[in-house]
Tab-separated table of C-alpha atoms and ligand atoms in Angstrom:
chain	number	residue	atom	x	y	z
A	82	MET	CA	-40.442	-24.416	22.523
A	83	GLY	CA	-42.467	-27.899	22.136
A	84	GLN	CA	-44.427	-27.603	19.016
A	85	THR	CA	-48.053	-26.990	20.181
A	86	LYS	CA	-50.599	-27.338	17.576
A	87	THR	CA	-51.446	-23.962	15.996
A	88	LYS	CA	-54.591	-23.009	14.238
A	89	THR	CA	-53.024	-21.355	11.304
A	90	GLN	CA	-53.164	-23.268	8.241
A	91	ASN	CA	-52.439	-20.344	5.726
A	92	ILE	CA	-50.200	-17.374	5.925
A	93	ILE	CA	-50.421	-13.925	4.063
A	94	LEU	CA	-47.206	-11.951	4.232
A	95	VAL	CA	-47.276	-8.222	3.249
A	96	THR	CA	-44.210	-6.013	2.975
A	97	ILE	CA	-44.396	-2.198	2.420
A	98	ASP	CA	-41.046	-1.093	1.375
A	99	GLY	CA	-39.314	1.416	3.478
A	100	PHE	CA	-42.477	2.658	5.440
A	101	ARG	CA	-41.614	4.257	8.538
A	102	TRP	CA	-42.736	3.377	12.092
A	103	GLN	CA	-42.975	6.991	12.654
A	104	GLU	CA	-46.047	7.378	10.314
A	105	LEU	CA	-47.461	3.921	11.465
A	106	PHE	CA	-47.667	4.876	14.994
A	107	ASN	CA	-48.091	8.791	14.777
A	108	GLY	CA	-49.875	9.266	11.458
A	109	ALA	CA	-48.870	12.214	9.344
A	110	ASP	CA	-45.930	14.253	10.397
A	111	SER	CA	-47.178	17.908	10.864
A	112	SER	CA	-43.782	19.385	9.978
A	113	PHE	CA	-43.728	17.485	6.800
A	114	LEU	CA	-47.465	18.004	5.946
A	115	HIS	CA	-47.130	21.821	6.158
A	116	ASN	CA	-43.728	21.792	4.122
A	117	LYS	CA	-44.738	23.080	0.698
A	118	GLN	CA	-41.427	21.306	-0.681
A	119	LEU	CA	-42.757	17.891	0.178
A	120	VAL	CA	-46.524	18.286	-0.202
A	121	GLU	CA	-47.823	20.265	-3.349
A	122	ASN	CA	-51.324	21.042	-2.046
A	123	THR	CA	-50.757	21.230	1.516
A	124	SER	CA	-54.391	22.297	2.756
A	125	LYS	CA	-55.790	19.250	0.864
A	126	TYR	CA	-53.666	16.815	2.699
A	127	GLU	CA	-54.044	18.505	5.939
A	128	LYS	CA	-57.741	17.997	5.512
A	129	ARG	CA	-57.297	14.234	4.490
A	130	TYR	CA	-54.511	13.290	7.049
A	131	TRP	CA	-54.352	15.720	9.900
A	132	ASN	CA	-56.195	15.736	13.427
A	133	ASP	CA	-54.581	17.235	16.655
A	134	ASN	CA	-55.480	14.054	18.294
A	135	LEU	CA	-52.878	11.415	17.711
A	136	ALA	CA	-55.257	8.344	17.902
A	137	GLU	CA	-57.661	9.916	15.376
A	138	ARG	CA	-54.820	10.921	13.116
A	139	ARG	CA	-53.197	7.519	12.723
A	140	LYS	CA	-56.663	6.112	12.168
A	141	MET	CA	-57.046	8.714	9.369
A	142	LEU	CA	-54.020	7.383	7.636
A	143	LEU	CA	-54.267	3.608	8.305
A	144	PRO	CA	-57.878	2.940	9.429
A	145	PHE	CA	-57.624	-0.923	9.144
A	146	ILE	CA	-54.462	-1.130	11.052
A	147	TRP	CA	-55.795	1.007	13.777
A	148	ASN	CA	-59.504	-0.081	13.995
A	149	THR	CA	-59.112	-3.771	13.259
A	150	VAL	CA	-55.396	-4.972	14.073
A	151	ALA	CA	-55.237	-2.794	17.216
A	152	THR	CA	-58.282	-4.537	18.727
A	153	GLN	CA	-57.861	-8.038	17.173
A	154	GLY	CA	-54.094	-8.518	16.723
A	155	GLN	CA	-50.643	-7.132	17.463
A	156	ILE	CA	-48.667	-4.027	16.457
A	157	TYR	CA	-44.845	-3.993	17.103
A	158	GLY	CA	-42.444	-1.097	17.011
A	159	ASN	CA	-43.672	1.847	18.679
A	160	ARG	CA	-40.175	2.983	20.024
A	161	THR	CA	-41.947	5.955	22.240
A	162	LEU	CA	-43.687	3.137	24.196
A	163	GLY	CA	-40.693	0.839	24.460
A	164	SER	CA	-41.284	-1.638	21.694
A	165	PHE	CA	-38.436	-1.867	19.477
A	166	VAL	CA	-38.014	-3.772	15.990
A	167	ASN	CA	-34.754	-3.478	14.035
A	168	VAL	CA	-33.218	-5.214	11.058
A	169	LYS	CA	-30.139	-7.244	11.930
A	170	ASN	CA	-28.329	-6.607	8.622
A	171	PRO	CA	-25.769	-3.778	8.551
A	172	TYR	CA	-26.955	-2.407	5.121
A	173	TRP	CA	-30.554	-0.953	5.912
A	174	PHE	CA	-31.839	-1.091	2.259
A	175	SER	CA	-34.007	-3.318	0.241
A	176	TYR	CA	-32.277	-6.468	-1.019
A	177	PRO	CA	-30.458	-7.320	2.269
A	178	GLY	CA	-33.644	-6.485	4.130
A	179	TYR	CA	-35.819	-8.960	2.079
A	180	ASN	CA	-33.179	-11.476	2.176
A	181	GLU	CA	-33.381	-11.251	6.055
A	182	ILE	CA	-37.048	-11.364	6.346
A	183	LEU	CA	-37.202	-14.355	3.979
A	184	THR	CA	-34.318	-16.538	5.080
A	185	GLY	CA	-34.306	-15.507	8.822
A	186	PHE	CA	-30.702	-14.393	8.928
A	187	ALA	CA	-28.652	-11.419	7.942
A	188	ASP	CA	-26.131	-12.265	5.155
A	189	GLU	CA	-23.378	-9.808	4.943
A	190	ARG	CA	-22.725	-11.094	1.457
A	191	VAL	CA	-25.941	-9.731	0.119
A	192	ASN	CA	-24.707	-6.182	0.066
A	193	SER	CA	-26.228	-4.701	-3.081
A	194	ASN	CA	-29.835	-4.457	-4.670
A	195	GLU	CA	-27.877	-5.622	-7.901
A	196	PHE	CA	-26.561	-8.700	-6.156
A	197	GLY	CA	-28.236	-10.964	-8.630
A	198	PRO	CA	-29.751	-14.580	-7.702
A	199	ASN	CA	-29.970	-15.168	-4.147
A	200	PRO	CA	-27.466	-18.032	-2.911
A	201	ASN	CA	-29.556	-18.720	0.293
A	202	THR	CA	-32.561	-20.681	0.329
A	203	GLY	CA	-35.389	-19.009	2.067
A	204	VAL	CA	-38.323	-20.371	4.196
A	205	PHE	CA	-40.731	-20.457	1.365
A	206	GLU	CA	-38.374	-22.284	-1.043
A	207	MET	CA	-37.652	-24.815	1.804
A	208	MET	CA	-41.314	-25.356	2.498
A	209	SER	CA	-42.210	-25.615	-0.969
A	210	LYS	CA	-40.157	-28.893	-1.215
A	211	SER	CA	-42.516	-30.596	1.191
A	212	PRO	CA	-45.552	-32.106	-0.279
A	213	GLU	CA	-47.778	-30.121	1.939
A	214	PHE	CA	-46.702	-26.759	0.481
A	215	ASN	CA	-45.424	-27.680	-2.999
A	216	GLY	CA	-47.325	-25.471	-5.573
A	217	ARG	CA	-49.245	-23.901	-2.803
A	218	ILE	CA	-46.857	-20.707	-2.305
A	219	ALA	CA	-47.401	-17.782	-4.588
A	220	THR	CA	-45.645	-14.390	-4.623
A	221	PHE	CA	-46.693	-11.178	-6.252
A	222	THR	CA	-44.171	-8.320	-6.189
A	223	SER	CA	-44.080	-4.778	-7.406
A	224	TRP	CA	-40.273	-4.750	-7.781
A	225	ASP	CA	-38.449	-6.881	-10.488
A	226	ALA	CA	-35.454	-7.599	-8.153
A	227	PHE	CA	-37.632	-10.221	-6.490
A	228	ASN	CA	-37.078	-12.527	-9.353
A	229	ASP	CA	-33.309	-12.678	-7.821
A	230	ILE	CA	-34.266	-12.238	-3.998
A	231	LEU	CA	-36.573	-15.224	-4.334
A	232	ASN	CA	-34.277	-16.960	-6.698
A	233	LYS	CA	-37.207	-17.769	-9.095
A	234	LYS	CA	-35.023	-19.945	-11.360
A	235	ARG	CA	-33.802	-22.230	-8.651
A	236	SER	CA	-36.817	-22.028	-6.118
A	237	GLY	CA	-39.547	-22.947	-8.575
A	238	LEU	CA	-41.765	-20.654	-6.566
A	239	LEU	CA	-44.493	-18.840	-8.304
A	240	VAL	CA	-42.956	-15.255	-8.745
A	241	ASN	CA	-44.930	-12.804	-10.532
A	242	SER	CA	-42.822	-9.448	-10.494
A	243	ALA	CA	-43.107	-5.999	-11.988
A	244	PHE	CA	-44.583	-6.029	-15.497
A	245	GLU	CA	-45.117	-9.899	-15.960
A	246	ASN	CA	-48.575	-10.964	-17.090
A	247	MET	CA	-50.379	-13.556	-14.879
A	248	GLU	CA	-51.946	-16.184	-16.888
A	249	GLY	CA	-53.943	-19.299	-16.238
A	250	LEU	CA	-56.895	-18.344	-14.047
A	251	LYS	CA	-60.312	-19.470	-15.143
A	252	ASN	CA	-61.856	-16.494	-13.899
A	253	ALA	CA	-59.869	-14.281	-16.321
A	254	SER	CA	-61.773	-11.104	-17.053
A	255	LYS	CA	-60.062	-9.045	-14.309
A	256	LEU	CA	-56.721	-10.535	-14.992
A	257	GLU	CA	-56.914	-9.581	-18.709
A	258	LEU	CA	-57.559	-5.910	-17.548
A	259	LEU	CA	-54.649	-5.924	-15.120
A	260	ASN	CA	-52.316	-7.382	-17.678
A	261	ASP	CA	-53.418	-4.821	-20.277
A	262	MET	CA	-53.164	-1.961	-17.879
A	263	GLN	CA	-49.836	-2.888	-16.262
A	264	THR	CA	-47.725	-1.814	-19.288
A	265	ALA	CA	-50.037	1.065	-20.193
A	266	LEU	CA	-49.700	2.886	-16.849
A	267	PRO	CA	-46.898	5.215	-16.479
A	268	ASP	CA	-43.559	3.536	-15.597
A	269	ILE	CA	-42.555	6.194	-12.985
A	270	PHE	CA	-40.264	4.034	-11.053
A	271	ASP	CA	-37.654	2.188	-13.091
A	272	GLY	CA	-38.504	-1.654	-12.761
A	273	VAL	CA	-41.430	-1.174	-10.580
A	274	ARG	CA	-45.226	-1.772	-11.201
A	275	LEU	CA	-47.744	-0.046	-9.239
A	276	ASP	CA	-48.745	-1.660	-6.187
A	277	ALA	CA	-52.531	-1.611	-7.120
A	278	VAL	CA	-51.744	-3.905	-10.046
A	279	THR	CA	-49.587	-6.240	-7.818
A	280	PHE	CA	-52.592	-6.376	-5.102
A	281	ASN	CA	-55.281	-7.169	-7.550
A	282	ILE	CA	-53.375	-9.686	-9.526
A	283	GLY	CA	-52.389	-11.416	-6.153
A	284	PHE	CA	-55.871	-10.977	-4.990
A	285	GLU	CA	-57.443	-12.716	-7.878
A	286	TYR	CA	-54.996	-15.598	-7.662
A	287	LEU	CA	-55.605	-15.906	-4.042
A	288	LYS	CA	-59.472	-16.183	-4.597
A	289	GLU	CA	-59.191	-18.688	-7.165
A	290	LYS	CA	-56.037	-20.924	-6.456
A	291	ASN	CA	-56.262	-20.678	-2.475
A	292	PRO	CA	-52.339	-20.757	-1.794
A	293	ARG	CA	-51.288	-21.738	1.696
A	294	ILE	CA	-48.652	-19.001	1.606
A	295	LEU	CA	-49.356	-15.726	-0.162
A	296	TYR	CA	-46.666	-13.125	-0.289
A	297	LEU	CA	-47.407	-9.565	-1.549
A	298	ALA	CA	-44.433	-7.032	-1.685
A	299	PHE	CA	-45.368	-3.468	-2.320
A	300	ASP	CA	-42.858	-0.828	-3.211
A	301	GLU	CA	-44.271	2.703	-3.725
A	302	THR	CA	-43.833	3.967	-0.348
A	303	ASP	CA	-40.124	3.812	-0.662
A	304	ASP	CA	-39.840	5.306	-4.120
A	305	PHE	CA	-42.244	8.113	-3.336
A	306	ALA	CA	-40.062	8.798	-0.337
A	307	HIS	CA	-37.011	8.860	-2.271
A	308	GLY	CA	-38.670	11.263	-4.531
A	309	GLY	CA	-39.519	13.647	-1.572
A	310	LYS	CA	-43.195	13.343	-2.318
A	311	TYR	CA	-44.794	13.214	1.070
A	312	ASN	CA	-48.374	13.325	0.065
A	313	ASP	CA	-47.872	10.230	-2.397
A	314	TYR	CA	-46.171	8.533	0.405
A	315	LEU	CA	-49.146	8.857	2.587
A	316	ASN	CA	-51.511	8.134	-0.171
A	317	SER	CA	-49.678	4.946	-0.993
A	318	ALA	CA	-49.689	3.968	2.749
A	319	HIS	CA	-53.289	4.535	3.061
A	320	TYR	CA	-54.450	2.731	0.127
A	321	THR	CA	-52.082	-0.182	1.090
A	322	ASP	CA	-54.029	-0.285	4.280
A	323	ASP	CA	-56.967	-0.599	2.240
A	324	PHE	CA	-55.653	-3.651	0.351
A	325	LEU	CA	-54.971	-5.223	3.937
A	326	LYS	CA	-58.568	-4.614	4.724
A	327	LYS	CA	-59.793	-6.000	1.459
A	328	LEU	CA	-57.655	-9.115	1.962
A	329	TRP	CA	-58.613	-9.701	5.688
A	330	ASP	CA	-62.389	-9.197	4.824
A	331	TRP	CA	-62.275	-11.561	2.229
A	332	VAL	CA	-60.155	-14.096	4.353
A	333	GLN	CA	-62.779	-13.973	7.182
A	334	GLN	CA	-65.676	-14.748	4.908
A	335	SER	CA	-63.892	-17.471	3.212
A	336	PRO	CA	-64.525	-21.048	4.368
A	337	VAL	CA	-61.192	-22.100	3.272
A	338	TYR	CA	-59.330	-19.286	5.169
A	339	LYS	CA	-61.620	-18.046	7.974
A	340	ASP	CA	-60.044	-18.503	11.394
A	341	LYS	CA	-57.136	-20.586	9.917
A	342	THR	CA	-55.192	-17.667	8.333
A	343	THR	CA	-52.594	-15.373	9.864
A	344	LEU	CA	-51.769	-12.048	8.267
A	345	LEU	CA	-48.293	-10.528	8.847
A	346	VAL	CA	-47.185	-7.301	7.625
A	347	THR	CA	-43.719	-5.606	7.942
A	348	CYS	CA	-40.980	-3.654	5.830
A	349	ASP	CA	-37.313	-4.253	4.858
A	350	HIS	CA	-35.790	-1.102	6.325
A	351	GLY	CA	-36.814	2.265	8.011
A	352	ARG	CA	-35.818	5.867	7.033
A	353	GLY	CA	-34.104	8.757	8.430
A	354	GLU	CA	-35.558	11.493	10.342
A	355	GLY	CA	-36.572	15.207	9.453
A	356	PRO	CA	-37.544	16.660	6.165
A	357	VAL	CA	-34.394	15.803	4.502
A	358	GLY	CA	-33.219	12.463	6.204
A	359	TRP	CA	-36.613	11.087	5.767
A	360	LYS	CA	-35.924	10.771	2.082
A	361	SER	CA	-33.141	8.359	2.563
A	362	HIS	CA	-31.937	5.204	4.269
A	363	GLY	CA	-28.963	3.085	4.374
A	364	SER	CA	-26.129	2.614	6.958
A	365	LYS	CA	-25.207	6.359	6.588
A	366	THR	CA	-28.615	7.594	7.311
A	367	ALA	CA	-29.240	7.183	11.187
A	368	HIS	CA	-31.987	5.093	12.598
A	369	SER	CA	-32.928	3.559	9.276
A	370	ASP	CA	-32.343	0.193	10.744
A	371	GLN	CA	-35.810	0.884	12.708
A	372	THR	CA	-38.725	-1.332	11.470
A	373	TRP	CA	-41.982	-2.526	12.833
A	374	PHE	CA	-44.289	-5.427	12.181
A	375	ILE	CA	-48.099	-6.454	12.624
A	376	ALA	CA	-49.762	-9.874	13.103
A	377	ILE	CA	-53.361	-10.944	13.179
A	378	GLY	CA	-54.721	-14.434	13.116
A	379	PRO	CA	-56.187	-17.204	15.132
A	380	ASP	CA	-53.032	-18.065	16.942
A	381	THR	CA	-51.974	-14.488	18.096
A	382	PRO	CA	-53.523	-12.849	21.204
A	383	ALA	CA	-55.415	-9.686	20.682
A	384	THR	CA	-52.914	-7.567	22.713
A	385	GLY	CA	-53.017	-4.553	20.174
A	386	GLU	CA	-50.167	-1.952	20.264
A	387	MET	CA	-47.155	-3.371	22.137
A	388	THR	CA	-45.403	-1.580	24.810
A	389	ASN	CA	-41.991	-3.524	25.447
A	390	GLY	CA	-39.635	-5.800	23.958
A	391	GLN	CA	-36.959	-5.971	21.273
A	392	TYR	CA	-37.542	-7.819	17.924
A	393	PHE	CA	-35.559	-8.256	14.868
A	394	ASN	CA	-36.682	-8.859	11.103
A	395	ASN	CA	-34.703	-12.020	11.327
A	396	GLN	CA	-37.470	-13.588	13.343
A	397	TYR	CA	-40.262	-13.495	10.699
A	398	ALA	CA	-39.243	-16.644	8.724
A	399	LYS	CA	-39.111	-18.958	11.844
A	400	THR	CA	-42.153	-17.369	13.084
A	401	MET	CA	-44.201	-18.040	9.716
A	402	ALA	CA	-42.902	-21.495	9.532
A	403	ALA	CA	-43.945	-22.213	13.165
A	404	LEU	CA	-47.329	-20.791	12.757
A	405	LEU	CA	-47.623	-23.362	9.859
A	406	GLY	CA	-46.323	-26.246	12.031
A	407	PHE	CA	-42.971	-26.398	9.916
A	408	ASP	CA	-39.547	-26.597	11.623
A	409	TYR	CA	-37.455	-24.132	9.741
A	410	LYS	CA	-33.654	-24.765	10.016
A	411	THR	CA	-30.698	-23.593	7.851
A	412	PRO	CA	-26.880	-24.172	8.194
A	413	SER	CA	-26.894	-20.379	9.291
A	414	PRO	CA	-28.440	-19.725	12.912
A	415	VAL	CA	-31.875	-18.202	12.105
A	416	GLY	CA	-33.664	-15.778	14.240
A	417	SER	CA	-36.165	-17.427	17.057
A	418	ALA	CA	-39.869	-17.612	16.513
A	419	ILE	CA	-41.840	-14.813	18.189
A	420	ASP	CA	-43.680	-16.721	20.888
A	421	LEU	CA	-46.089	-13.749	21.475
A	422	VAL	CA	-47.280	-14.144	17.987
A	423	LEU	CA	-47.773	-17.730	18.354
A	424	GLY	CA	-49.613	-17.207	21.490
A	425	VAL	CA	-47.411	-19.557	23.647
A	426	LYS	CA	-46.119	-16.987	25.834
A	427	THR	CA	-48.050	-14.209	27.767
A	428	VAL	CA	-47.546	-10.354	28.065
A	429	ASP	CA	-46.819	-9.074	31.548
A	430	ASN	CA	-49.303	-6.125	31.537
A	431	ASN	CA	-52.046	-6.122	28.898
A	432	PHE	CA	-52.631	-9.954	28.600
A	433	MET	CA	-53.660	-12.139	31.330
A	434	SER	CA	-54.368	-15.788	30.352
A	435	LEU	CA	-52.586	-18.096	27.910
A	436	HIS	CA	-54.126	-18.598	24.661
A	437	THR	CA	-55.990	-21.810	25.089
A	438	GLN	CA	-56.720	-24.558	22.561
A	439	PRO	CA	-60.345	-25.809	22.200
C	516	ZN	ZN1	-35.201	2.646	-0.928
């Protein structure tokens, strides 16, 4: 593709660990919601998340995605409609999944969550070497493994992970509270801080420092699912959707970001099926390579829920770079940029005219 000029000047990337496409597109699963082994107070959560109408039901779970992104952005991965997204790596768990998202290729060497410092230079590290992006990329993550995944020592990126305090903002009153709280809240998942803390620290940073690239990596959905707690898994997805709304509402009233910012949201892997398989993922758990992604921003045509095509998680790195006018290349072949997100290709059915530049 010849590099056309994009409107995007800033990227916000959000990952929701192990959140399934099944709940994204169908809302709460009735067979799980009524299962007293997965949901402690079934009537409470039926009231909160159940409606017989699928369109209403998924809005109850994810109102920002299904009210705002569905009408102004793109949502990929509804396999029942013929839209497919998968990971390329053969492992179907977190570190290989994040490596693929952030580097643009599946590295078979990266085969453990305890892999240690990432030997690969990802798109953020590479971009941070250019004067335009140097010091303008910030990452906030719930899981401490991101210190290795983003190779904090080598990359020089701002990586604020797990229980690390954030210092250095002028507007520090909220930050002090968050720093105090994060070690006083229950440490229910080993090495993982709660997503509300990650979100709020990252959001305070965004508002004051105006990074060109902000990455927020949330975790709770995966850990609650491993623990078989479906109501907590749904609650976590629900308030993560509200984090997205808060981000987007703020972006769209900020003179620095408004109409110049693309929000991308995805996950590192899928999960299995059924009330037992759902708790797990990995190459032994069927279909846990199935993922999804959403995009909303000034270059992305508002085609809503996508109904065909096959995409892979190795395409996001190049897509993010292309949105920012940066040509991302590595010695390993990286997944191609997604033309539909960039607005340089039309969709057959639901989108007629090419996105035009002013
Ligand atoms: Zn997991």
